[in-house]
Amino acid sequence: MYFYHMKKSFLSRLWKILLALLAAAIIGGCIYLNSLMCIITGYAAKNLCSAVFVSGREAADVEALDLNFSFIKFNRNKVDYENKSVSSRFLWHKSTAVYRDGYGVTLLRGKKADELRADAFPLPPEPACNPDTIGWPLGNRIDEPACPEYEALKDALEDISIAFVDEKSYGGTPFAFLVLHKGLPVTERYGYGCNEDTQLLSWSMAKSFVNAITGIMVSDGLVDLDTPPDFAEWQGDARKDITLNNLLQMQSGLEWNENYGNRSDVNLMLHREQDMGLFALDKPLTHEPGTHWYYSSGTTNIVMRYLRSKFSSDAEFYAYIRSKLFLPLGIRNAHFETDISGVPVGSSYLYVTTRDFARFGQLYLSNGTFAGERILPEGWVNYTVSPASDSEGGYGAFFWLNHNDSHPDAPKDMFFCTGHDGQQIFIIPSHDLVVVILGYSPKPDGVIDFNRLLKDIITEEELIVRN
């Protein structure tokens, strides 16, 4: 009888322990899941709102493709067409994103929709002209040259364009494909629901636009590459030695986690924070500045916050970007979306047309000039494509490089802008080519075979132009 009671007591204690462990696991899981809620709901609300009200896509198409993964697909999304907002709910959490004309979409964090709309300032008026009546590259009228070489290349790349966009022979889900040769479009094709007027998401290609804004501000004497930003948060420790060049080359030394699949720094920054640059610059130093390369979207938002600090207002900063970069490139109605603090999200959230992305690529292919005018300072493109010391030839200044043969069948002089889910601007000086690819092509299963696509384009160019 004694042993019976001992066994019963032991089993009772064991069950209590197991139940306690199970309860702890459930509570811990709920706490962790709750910490992900801002990311799960914020991602859906922000991206659906931008896709509908900036890109003009159908909500059902976006939900079926762009948002059909992981926990994101379980959101219940409500599109408010009258107030131009989207609310996304998952379990007990809801996030709301709001569209403002001219500004794009901002995820509400710490402000109500009416407060955000009240923050808007008057935007400069659009140029009083019709871009369809203006010749390329400043406008959309393409006067094709009367030369066999152009027509032959156009015909050859048309077959690649159809195979890539319509037949998806290179993988992924392309929305848009455009190739410039010697500054002129030789092929242009769009997927379902998109056309030449559709503004599409840059994701991290926006970082390269921040490179351009920085270069222009260097030329105007507003910032200096070798001078550390004067952030008050950095003055009491070794972070005060981080230079603008360190930031542009992704060698700041600041702690950062860029993993998109979890509760990482980048996910928290994009979906939780009111001031994304402040969140990133508050990270501690883990390496000596300039000695260790690692990719950090936070770095770009630090740079954007610093550039904004050189102006008296958000309106003045917006006007500067527009007058110094966008309008000289023929980009008339870009949406460079901001966080709650009012600073454009330089890491991720730029919306322009496919032709506008091509114009930007041509700016760098032409060594900083466009339509006969110098936009970037002399030597800026050379600086941009100089490898960061610890990047093994793979990264310059907010541009990727092919010095490390990341695309083995493309020339080593190729440099490029890369964005999440397959956005690309490839710039190939030795072949006078700019290749723009936009769409939804996530890793690992949906990724596009960029190397094979580039190889086929270059092969056709060599056969027609060089032979």
One Martini backbone bead per residue (centre of mass of N, CA, C, O) as a GRO file, in nm:
protein
  467
    1MET     BB    1   0.058   0.064  -0.019
    2TYR     BB    2   0.290   0.258  -0.004
    3PHE     BB    3   0.381   0.231  -0.304
    4TYR     BB    4   0.115   0.326  -0.424
    5HIS     BB    5   0.123   0.615  -0.305
    6MET     BB    6   0.394   0.691  -0.424
    7LYS     BB    7   0.313   0.658  -0.721
    8LYS     BB    8   0.072   0.851  -0.716
    9SER     BB    9   0.235   1.100  -0.625
   10PHE     BB   10   0.433   1.103  -0.860
   11LEU     BB   11   0.223   1.127  -1.090
   12SER     BB   12   0.100   1.388  -0.988
   13ARG     BB   13   0.359   1.557  -1.006
   14LEU     BB   14   0.415   1.502  -1.304
   15TRP     BB   15   0.154   1.628  -1.414
   16LYS     BB   16   0.206   1.909  -1.298
   17ILE     BB   17   0.468   1.958  -1.451
   18LEU     BB   18   0.357   1.918  -1.736
   19LEU     BB   19   0.138   2.136  -1.715
   20ALA     BB   20   0.332   2.367  -1.654
   21LEU     BB   21   0.498   2.340  -1.913
   22LEU     BB   22   0.262   2.376  -2.106
   23ALA     BB   23   0.176   2.653  -2.003
   24ALA     BB   24   0.448   2.790  -2.057
   25ALA     BB   25   0.451   2.734  -2.361
   26ILE     BB   26   0.190   2.883  -2.427
   27ILE     BB   27   0.268   3.155  -2.310
   28GLY     BB   28   0.530   3.190  -2.471
   29GLY     BB   29   0.399   3.167  -2.750
   30CYS     BB   30   0.208   3.411  -2.715
   31ILE     BB   31   0.426   3.621  -2.667
   32TYR     BB   32   0.573   3.580  -2.934
   33LEU     BB   33   0.331   3.620  -3.120
   34ASN     BB   34   0.272   3.907  -3.023
   35SER     BB   35   0.553   4.018  -3.130
   36LEU     BB   36   0.456   3.952  -3.443
   37MET     BB   37   0.193   4.115  -3.509
   38CYS     BB   38   0.307   4.378  -3.635
   39ILE     BB   39   0.422   4.222  -3.880
   40ILE     BB   40   0.184   4.062  -3.992
   41THR     BB   41  -0.017   4.310  -4.019
   42GLY     BB   42   0.173   4.530  -4.138
   43TYR     BB   43   0.250   4.397  -4.403
   44ALA     BB   44  -0.034   4.372  -4.521
   45ALA     BB   45  -0.134   4.666  -4.501
   46LYS     BB   46   0.093   4.814  -4.651
   47ASN     BB   47   0.109   4.645  -4.923
   48LEU     BB   48  -0.189   4.661  -5.002
   49CYS     BB   49  -0.223   4.966  -5.006
   50SER     BB   50  -0.006   5.026  -5.221
   51ALA     BB   51  -0.109   4.840  -5.447
   52VAL     BB   52  -0.387   4.984  -5.476
   53PHE     BB   53  -0.316   5.319  -5.448
   54VAL     BB   54  -0.048   5.318  -5.630
   55SER     BB   55  -0.061   5.070  -5.848
   56GLY     BB   56  -0.366   4.964  -5.914
   57ARG     BB   57  -0.440   4.700  -5.789
   58GLU     BB   58  -0.589   4.412  -5.708
   59ALA     BB   59  -0.657   4.281  -5.408
   60ALA     BB   60  -0.692   3.979  -5.483
   61ASP     BB   61  -0.418   3.950  -5.627
   62VAL     BB   62  -0.238   4.022  -5.386
   63GLU     BB   63  -0.338   3.800  -5.192
   64ALA     BB   64  -0.270   3.554  -5.391
   65LEU     BB   65   0.042   3.642  -5.401
   66ASP     BB   66   0.203   3.847  -5.201
   67LEU     BB   67   0.019   3.727  -4.929
   68ASN     BB   68   0.077   3.397  -4.979
   69PHE     BB   69   0.222   3.359  -4.669
   70SER     BB   70   0.239   3.230  -4.400
   71PHE     BB   71   0.076   3.438  -4.177
   72ILE     BB   72  -0.021   3.651  -4.385
   73LYS     BB   73  -0.263   3.478  -4.516
   74PHE     BB   74  -0.449   3.509  -4.234
   75ASN     BB   75  -0.546   3.769  -4.292
   76ARG     BB   76  -0.789   4.026  -4.245
   77ASN     BB   77  -0.886   4.231  -4.510
   78LYS     BB   78  -0.959   4.594  -4.533
   79VAL     BB   79  -1.087   4.796  -4.790
   80ASP     BB   80  -1.091   5.158  -4.801
   81TYR     BB   81  -1.184   5.351  -5.069
   82GLU     BB   82  -1.270   5.623  -4.946
   83ASN     BB   83  -1.005   5.649  -4.732
   84LYS     BB   84  -0.753   5.502  -4.819
   85SER     BB   85  -0.741   5.206  -4.664
   86VAL     BB   86  -0.590   4.944  -4.449
   87SER     BB   87  -0.699   4.652  -4.270
   88SER     BB   88  -0.528   4.412  -4.053
   89ARG     BB   89  -0.616   4.084  -3.921
   90PHE     BB   90  -0.473   3.884  -3.640
   91LEU     BB   91  -0.659   3.781  -3.428
   92TRP     BB   92  -0.591   4.039  -3.182
   93HIS     BB   93  -0.465   4.203  -3.430
   94LYS     BB   94  -0.420   4.545  -3.568
   95SER     BB   95  -0.359   4.712  -3.885
   96THR     BB   96  -0.295   5.043  -4.035
   97ALA     BB   97  -0.312   5.193  -4.360
   98VAL     BB   98  -0.230   5.509  -4.532
   99TYR     BB   99  -0.331   5.715  -4.794
  100ARG     BB  100  -0.151   5.983  -4.965
  101ASP     BB  101  -0.141   6.220  -5.178
  102GLY     BB  102   0.200   6.196  -5.297
  103TYR     BB  103   0.309   5.985  -5.051
  104GLY     BB  104   0.139   5.744  -4.994
  105VAL     BB  105   0.220   5.499  -4.753
  106THR     BB  106   0.133   5.464  -4.398
  107LEU     BB  107   0.197   5.322  -4.100
  108LEU     BB  108   0.029   5.304  -3.813
  109ARG     BB  109   0.226   5.461  -3.539
  110GLY     BB  110   0.097   5.662  -3.287
  111LYS     BB  111  -0.135   5.733  -3.497
  112LYS     BB  112  -0.388   5.878  -3.650
  113ALA     BB  113  -0.524   5.929  -3.949
  114ASP     BB  114  -0.588   6.235  -3.911
  115GLU     BB  115  -0.304   6.312  -3.814
  116LEU     BB  116  -0.152   6.227  -4.067
  117ARG     BB  117  -0.304   6.406  -4.271
  118ALA     BB  118  -0.224   6.677  -4.117
  119ASP     BB  119   0.094   6.651  -4.192
  120ALA     BB  120   0.059   6.747  -4.458
  121PHE     BB  121   0.214   6.897  -4.736
  122PRO     BB  122   0.268   7.084  -4.992
  123LEU     BB  123   0.313   7.007  -5.317
  124PRO     BB  124   0.455   7.034  -5.592
  125PRO     BB  125   0.377   7.086  -5.896
  126GLU     BB  126   0.320   6.963  -6.182
  127PRO     BB  127   0.421   6.959  -6.480
  128ALA     BB  128   0.312   7.146  -6.773
  129CYS     BB  129   0.299   6.839  -6.921
  130ASN     BB  130   0.327   6.583  -7.172
  131PRO     BB  131   0.515   6.299  -7.178
  132ASP     BB  132   0.403   6.185  -7.460
  133THR     BB  133   0.539   6.454  -7.618
  134ILE     BB  134   0.816   6.359  -7.508
  135GLY     BB  135   1.121   6.267  -7.548
  136TRP     BB  136   1.345   6.046  -7.507
  137PRO     BB  137   1.399   6.036  -7.159
  138LEU     BB  138   1.200   6.268  -7.043
  139GLY     BB  139   0.998   6.100  -7.203
  140ASN     BB  140   0.773   5.865  -7.389
  141ARG     BB  141   0.876   5.936  -7.666
  142ILE     BB  142   0.981   5.703  -7.918
  143ASP     BB  143   1.248   5.755  -8.141
  144GLU     BB  144   1.336   5.554  -8.373
  145PRO     BB  145   1.602   5.445  -8.519
  146ALA     BB  146   1.736   5.418  -8.856
  147CYS     BB  147   1.853   5.103  -8.774
  148PRO     BB  148   1.921   4.771  -8.796
  149GLU     BB  149   2.032   4.716  -8.513
  150TYR     BB  150   1.783   4.797  -8.349
  151GLU     BB  151   1.569   4.614  -8.481
  152ALA     BB  152   1.716   4.345  -8.434
  153LEU     BB  153   1.727   4.362  -8.124
  154LYS     BB  154   1.429   4.395  -8.077
  155ASP     BB  155   1.346   4.120  -8.197
  156ALA     BB  156   1.523   3.936  -8.017
  157LEU     BB  157   1.410   4.044  -7.731
  158GLU     BB  158   1.115   3.969  -7.769
  159ASP     BB  159   1.145   3.667  -7.719
  160ILE     BB  160   1.251   3.697  -7.429
  161SER     BB  161   1.014   3.858  -7.317
  162ILE     BB  162   0.798   3.641  -7.358
  163ALA     BB  163   0.937   3.414  -7.201
  164PHE     BB  164   0.952   3.567  -6.929
  165VAL     BB  165   0.657   3.689  -6.885
  166ASP     BB  166   0.452   3.479  -7.015
  167GLU     BB  167   0.613   3.187  -6.968
  168LYS     BB  168   0.825   3.175  -6.732
  169SER     BB  169   1.123   3.053  -6.819
  170TYR     BB  170   1.295   3.204  -6.563
  171GLY     BB  171   1.094   3.250  -6.357
  172GLY     BB  172   0.866   3.360  -6.169
  173THR     BB  173   0.676   3.691  -6.137
  174PRO     BB  174   0.643   3.908  -6.371
  175PHE     BB  175   0.558   4.257  -6.428
  176ALA     BB  176   0.842   4.370  -6.551
  177PHE     BB  177   1.025   4.457  -6.869
  178LEU     BB  178   1.341   4.632  -6.940
  179VAL     BB  179   1.550   4.746  -7.221
  180LEU     BB  180   1.851   4.917  -7.260
  181HIS     BB  181   2.018   5.058  -7.558
  182LYS     BB  182   2.186   5.330  -7.579
  183GLY     BB  183   1.921   5.464  -7.416
  184LEU     BB  184   1.713   5.262  -7.553
  185PRO     BB  185   1.432   5.099  -7.598
  186VAL     BB  186   1.405   4.735  -7.699
  187THR     BB  187   1.226   4.634  -7.448
  188GLU     BB  188   0.870   4.588  -7.339
  189ARG     BB  189   0.701   4.428  -7.057
  190TYR     BB  190   0.381   4.307  -6.918
  191GLY     BB  191   0.196   4.196  -6.678
  192TYR     BB  192  -0.061   4.135  -6.505
  193GLY     BB  193  -0.196   4.459  -6.424
  194CYS     BB  194   0.030   4.601  -6.603
  195ASN     BB  195   0.210   4.908  -6.698
  196GLU     BB  196   0.373   5.202  -6.785
  197ASP     BB  197   0.203   5.348  -6.529
  198THR     BB  198   0.300   5.158  -6.316
  199GLN     BB  199   0.368   5.162  -5.984
  200LEU     BB  200   0.652   5.013  -5.828
  201LEU     BB  201   0.830   4.834  -5.608
  202SER     BB  202   1.163   4.847  -5.489
  203TRP     BB  203   1.264   4.821  -5.230
  204SER     BB  204   1.615   4.810  -5.210
  205MET     BB  205   1.654   5.006  -5.455
  206ALA     BB  206   1.629   5.268  -5.286
  207LYS     BB  207   1.922   5.285  -5.189
  208SER     BB  208   2.035   5.398  -5.462
  209PHE     BB  209   1.882   5.669  -5.439
  210VAL     BB  210   2.037   5.757  -5.186
  211ASN     BB  211   2.302   5.779  -5.326
  212ALA     BB  212   2.217   6.014  -5.512
  213ILE     BB  213   2.136   6.219  -5.297
  214THR     BB  214   2.413   6.226  -5.165
  215GLY     BB  215   2.578   6.321  -5.410
  216ILE     BB  216   2.430   6.592  -5.443
  217MET     BB  217   2.496   6.695  -5.151
  218VAL     BB  218   2.798   6.692  -5.189
  219SER     BB  219   2.804   6.894  -5.427
  220ASP     BB  220   2.646   7.118  -5.235
  221GLY     BB  221   2.785   7.098  -4.936
  222LEU     BB  222   2.602   6.936  -4.710
  223VAL     BB  223   2.801   6.688  -4.729
  224ASP     BB  224   3.045   6.436  -4.603
  225LEU     BB  225   3.201   6.134  -4.626
  226ASP     BB  226   3.428   6.185  -4.377
  227THR     BB  227   3.189   6.278  -4.198
  228PRO     BB  228   3.033   6.248  -3.918
  229PRO     BB  229   2.748   6.225  -3.791
  230ASP     BB  230   2.563   6.452  -3.559
  231PHE     BB  231   2.469   6.252  -3.339
  232ALA     BB  232   2.386   6.255  -3.013
  233GLU     BB  233   2.388   5.936  -2.961
  234TRP     BB  234   2.720   5.920  -3.048
  235GLN     BB  235   2.906   6.114  -2.859
  236GLY     BB  236   2.975   5.894  -2.605
  237ASP     BB  237   3.111   5.708  -2.834
  238ALA     BB  238   3.242   5.522  -3.105
  239ARG     BB  239   3.014   5.615  -3.310
  240LYS     BB  240   3.140   5.902  -3.380
  241ASP     BB  241   3.332   5.756  -3.621
  242ILE     BB  242   3.110   5.729  -3.815
  243THR     BB  243   3.075   5.749  -4.149
  244LEU     BB  244   2.918   5.799  -4.441
  245ASN     BB  245   3.085   5.587  -4.589
  246ASN     BB  246   3.031   5.350  -4.400
  247LEU     BB  247   2.725   5.346  -4.457
  248LEU     BB  248   2.725   5.313  -4.772
  249GLN     BB  249   2.914   5.036  -4.730
  250MET     BB  250   2.817   4.861  -4.486
  251GLN     BB  251   3.053   4.966  -4.236
  252SER     BB  252   2.962   5.066  -3.938
  253GLY     BB  253   2.929   4.830  -3.689
  254LEU     BB  254   2.641   4.786  -3.640
  255GLU     BB  255   2.395   4.632  -3.512
  256TRP     BB  256   2.231   4.360  -3.712
  257ASN     BB  257   1.911   4.215  -3.840
  258GLU     BB  258   1.809   4.085  -4.179
  259ASN     BB  259   1.595   3.878  -4.112
  260TYR     BB  260   1.277   3.807  -4.264
  261GLY     BB  261   1.174   3.533  -4.088
  262ASN     BB  262   1.157   3.725  -3.825
  263ARG     BB  263   1.224   3.905  -3.523
  264SER     BB  264   1.374   4.144  -3.661
  265ASP     BB  265   1.503   4.445  -3.720
  266VAL     BB  266   1.371   4.496  -3.997
  267ASN     BB  267   1.079   4.421  -3.915
  268LEU     BB  268   1.049   4.621  -3.684
  269MET     BB  269   1.111   4.879  -3.836
  270LEU     BB  270   0.882   4.856  -4.067
  271HIS     BB  271   0.625   4.758  -3.844
  272ARG     BB  272   0.674   4.949  -3.560
  273GLU     BB  273   0.814   5.211  -3.625
  274GLN     BB  274   0.821   5.566  -3.634
  275ASP     BB  275   1.155   5.583  -3.633
  276MET     BB  276   1.381   5.424  -3.823
  277GLY     BB  277   1.651   5.571  -3.788
  278LEU     BB  278   1.657   5.574  -3.477
  279PHE     BB  279   1.651   5.270  -3.434
  280ALA     BB  280   1.926   5.214  -3.582
  281LEU     BB  281   2.123   5.427  -3.435
  282ASP     BB  282   2.076   5.279  -3.142
  283LYS     BB  283   2.278   5.081  -3.198
  284PRO     BB  284   2.536   4.901  -3.127
  285LEU     BB  285   2.872   4.839  -3.128
  286THR     BB  286   3.061   4.548  -3.288
  287HIS     BB  287   3.251   4.716  -3.483
  288GLU     BB  288   3.479   4.863  -3.650
  289PRO     BB  289   3.472   5.108  -3.848
  290GLY     BB  290   3.536   4.980  -4.181
  291THR     BB  291   3.579   4.636  -4.127
  292HIS     BB  292   3.262   4.535  -4.156
  293TRP     BB  293   3.049   4.350  -4.361
  294TYR     BB  294   2.689   4.419  -4.368
  295TYR     BB  295   2.361   4.394  -4.418
  296SER     BB  296   2.159   4.715  -4.384
  297SER     BB  297   1.865   4.888  -4.371
  298GLY     BB  298   1.924   5.079  -4.135
  299THR     BB  299   2.152   5.241  -4.265
  300THR     BB  300   1.977   5.396  -4.473
  301ASN     BB  301   1.794   5.539  -4.256
  302ILE     BB  302   2.021   5.695  -4.135
  303VAL     BB  303   2.096   5.857  -4.383
  304MET     BB  304   1.817   5.984  -4.431
  305ARG     BB  305   1.806   6.132  -4.159
  306TYR     BB  306   2.058   6.302  -4.210
  307LEU     BB  307   1.968   6.447  -4.466
  308ARG     BB  308   1.713   6.575  -4.342
  309SER     BB  309   1.874   6.754  -4.123
  310LYS     BB  310   1.958   6.975  -4.360
  311PHE     BB  311   1.659   7.062  -4.315
  312SER     BB  312   1.377   7.247  -4.202
  313SER     BB  313   1.189   7.038  -4.368
  314ASP     BB  314   1.005   6.811  -4.531
  315ALA     BB  315   0.936   6.990  -4.774
  316GLU     BB  316   1.230   7.066  -4.848
  317PHE     BB  317   1.330   6.777  -4.897
  318TYR     BB  318   1.132   6.693  -5.113
  319ALA     BB  319   1.202   6.923  -5.312
  320TYR     BB  320   1.493   6.842  -5.353
  321ILE     BB  321   1.455   6.561  -5.472
  322ARG     BB  322   1.277   6.650  -5.704
  323SER     BB  323   1.466   6.881  -5.836
  324LYS     BB  324   1.752   6.706  -5.836
  325LEU     BB  325   1.633   6.412  -5.948
  326PHE     BB  326   1.353   6.350  -6.072
  327LEU     BB  327   1.303   6.572  -6.291
  328PRO     BB  328   1.580   6.537  -6.448
  329LEU     BB  329   1.464   6.225  -6.519
  330GLY     BB  330   1.139   6.235  -6.568
  331ILE     BB  331   1.020   6.215  -6.273
  332ARG     BB  332   0.690   6.310  -6.168
  333ASN     BB  333   0.530   6.075  -5.950
  334ALA     BB  334   0.666   5.994  -5.698
  335HIS     BB  335   0.675   5.747  -5.419
  336PHE     BB  336   0.819   5.838  -5.107
  337GLU     BB  337   0.776   5.678  -4.840
  338THR     BB  338   0.689   5.719  -4.501
  339ASP     BB  339   0.711   5.761  -4.188
  340ILE     BB  340   0.584   5.906  -3.911
  341SER     BB  341   0.822   6.128  -3.904
  342GLY     BB  342   0.862   6.196  -4.244
  343VAL     BB  343   1.071   5.998  -4.350
  344PRO     BB  344   1.197   5.846  -4.594
  345VAL     BB  345   1.217   5.502  -4.691
  346GLY     BB  346   1.525   5.421  -4.811
  347SER     BB  347   1.522   5.098  -4.794
  348SER     BB  348   1.201   5.035  -4.953
  349TYR     BB  349   0.968   5.292  -5.038
  350LEU     BB  350   0.956   5.300  -5.374
  351TYR     BB  351   0.745   5.454  -5.638
  352VAL     BB  352   0.772   5.366  -5.981
  353THR     BB  353   0.829   5.324  -6.292
  354THR     BB  354   0.991   5.135  -6.512
  355ARG     BB  355   1.108   5.376  -6.670
  356ASP     BB  356   1.228   5.514  -6.421
  357PHE     BB  357   1.427   5.293  -6.347
  358ALA     BB  358   1.576   5.316  -6.618
  359ARG     BB  359   1.667   5.607  -6.589
  360PHE     BB  360   1.840   5.557  -6.343
  361GLY     BB  361   2.035   5.358  -6.476
  362GLN     BB  362   2.134   5.559  -6.696
  363LEU     BB  363   2.272   5.758  -6.511
  364TYR     BB  364   2.504   5.548  -6.438
  365LEU     BB  365   2.592   5.469  -6.724
  366SER     BB  366   2.646   5.800  -6.775
  367ASN     BB  367   2.815   5.908  -6.528
  368GLY     BB  368   2.579   6.123  -6.410
  369THR     BB  369   2.420   6.167  -6.672
  370PHE     BB  370   2.129   6.347  -6.835
  371ALA     BB  371   2.037   6.473  -7.117
  372GLY     BB  372   2.324   6.647  -7.092
  373GLU     BB  373   2.315   6.643  -6.774
  374ARG     BB  374   2.446   6.700  -6.463
  375ILE     BB  375   2.372   6.527  -6.154
  376LEU     BB  376   2.628   6.400  -6.073
  377PRO     BB  377   2.923   6.402  -5.963
  378GLU     BB  378   3.230   6.384  -6.028
  379GLY     BB  379   3.312   6.042  -5.951
  380TRP     BB  380   3.061   5.898  -5.818
  381VAL     BB  381   3.047   5.629  -5.973
  382ASN     BB  382   3.327   5.532  -5.899
  383TYR     BB  383   3.271   5.523  -5.602
  384THR     BB  384   3.024   5.331  -5.607
  385VAL     BB  385   3.212   5.086  -5.757
  386SER     BB  386   3.379   5.068  -5.507
  387PRO     BB  387   3.485   4.841  -5.300
  388ALA     BB  388   3.433   4.731  -5.014
  389SER     BB  389   3.677   4.607  -4.816
  390ASP     BB  390   3.472   4.353  -4.689
  391SER     BB  391   3.297   4.245  -4.968
  392GLU     BB  392   3.448   4.080  -5.194
  393GLY     BB  393   3.336   4.258  -5.449
  394GLY     BB  394   2.998   4.296  -5.385
  395TYR     BB  395   3.029   4.610  -5.276
  396GLY     BB  396   2.967   4.944  -5.250
  397ALA     BB  397   2.737   5.220  -5.266
  398PHE     BB  398   2.431   5.103  -5.263
  399PHE     BB  399   2.569   4.878  -5.448
  400TRP     BB  400   2.607   4.613  -5.652
  401LEU     BB  401   2.858   4.371  -5.747
  402ASN     BB  402   3.055   4.160  -5.998
  403HIS     BB  403   3.349   4.088  -5.884
  404ASN     BB  404   3.239   3.794  -5.753
  405ASP     BB  405   3.048   3.639  -5.953
  406SER     BB  406   2.731   3.628  -5.897
  407HIS     BB  407   2.725   3.659  -6.227
  408PRO     BB  408   2.909   3.467  -6.434
  409ASP     BB  409   2.769   3.564  -6.732
  410ALA     BB  410   2.860   3.841  -6.645
  411PRO     BB  411   3.017   4.114  -6.624
  412LYS     BB  412   3.227   4.268  -6.395
  413ASP     BB  413   3.108   4.571  -6.454
  414MET     BB  414   2.863   4.505  -6.319
  415PHE     BB  415   2.586   4.680  -6.172
  416PHE     BB  416   2.334   4.683  -5.891
  417CYS     BB  417   1.993   4.666  -5.808
  418THR     BB  418   1.831   4.529  -5.510
  419GLY     BB  419   1.524   4.351  -5.432
  420HIS     BB  420   1.284   4.219  -5.289
  421ASP     BB  421   1.149   3.964  -5.478
  422GLY     BB  422   1.327   4.052  -5.763
  423GLN     BB  423   1.443   4.332  -5.785
  424GLN     BB  424   1.597   4.499  -6.084
  425ILE     BB  425   1.909   4.680  -6.179
  426PHE     BB  426   2.103   4.646  -6.461
  427ILE     BB  427   2.448   4.756  -6.518
  428ILE     BB  428   2.628   4.750  -6.848
  429PRO     BB  429   2.882   4.912  -6.983
  430SER     BB  430   3.017   4.707  -7.202
  431HIS     BB  431   2.695   4.699  -7.341
  432ASP     BB  432   2.494   4.934  -7.300
  433LEU     BB  433   2.310   4.830  -7.045
  434VAL     BB  434   1.964   4.811  -6.922
  435VAL     BB  435   1.798   4.611  -6.665
  436VAL     BB  436   1.450   4.561  -6.587
  437ILE     BB  437   1.300   4.408  -6.285
  438LEU     BB  438   0.959   4.320  -6.194
  439GLY     BB  439   0.799   4.164  -5.896
  440TYR     BB  440   0.711   3.822  -5.774
  441SER     BB  441   1.024   3.654  -5.659
  442PRO     BB  442   1.076   3.442  -5.432
  443LYS     BB  443   1.245   3.280  -5.208
  444PRO     BB  444   1.335   2.981  -5.354
  445ASP     BB  445   1.111   2.897  -5.576
  446GLY     BB  446   1.060   3.196  -5.739
  447VAL     BB  447   1.323   3.243  -5.862
  448ILE     BB  448   1.517   3.400  -6.082
  449ASP     BB  449   1.731   3.347  -6.365
  450PHE     BB  450   1.944   3.592  -6.407
  451ASN     BB  451   2.192   3.478  -6.545
  452ARG     BB  452   2.049   3.360  -6.797
  453LEU     BB  453   1.913   3.617  -6.889
  454LEU     BB  454   2.171   3.785  -6.928
  455LYS     BB  455   2.309   3.597  -7.125
  456ASP     BB  456   2.093   3.619  -7.352
  457ILE     BB  457   2.110   3.923  -7.394
  458ILE     BB  458   2.415   3.943  -7.453
  459THR     BB  459   2.424   3.749  -7.691
  460GLU     BB  460   2.240   3.917  -7.877
  461GLU     BB  461   2.410   4.173  -7.872
  462GLU     BB  462   2.668   4.049  -7.993
  463LEU     BB  463   2.551   3.937  -8.261
  464ILE     BB  464   2.444   4.224  -8.365
  465VAL     BB  465   2.660   4.452  -8.279
  466ARG     BB  466   2.960   4.292  -8.302
  467ASN     BB  467   2.909   4.142  -8.609
   0.00000   0.00000   0.00000
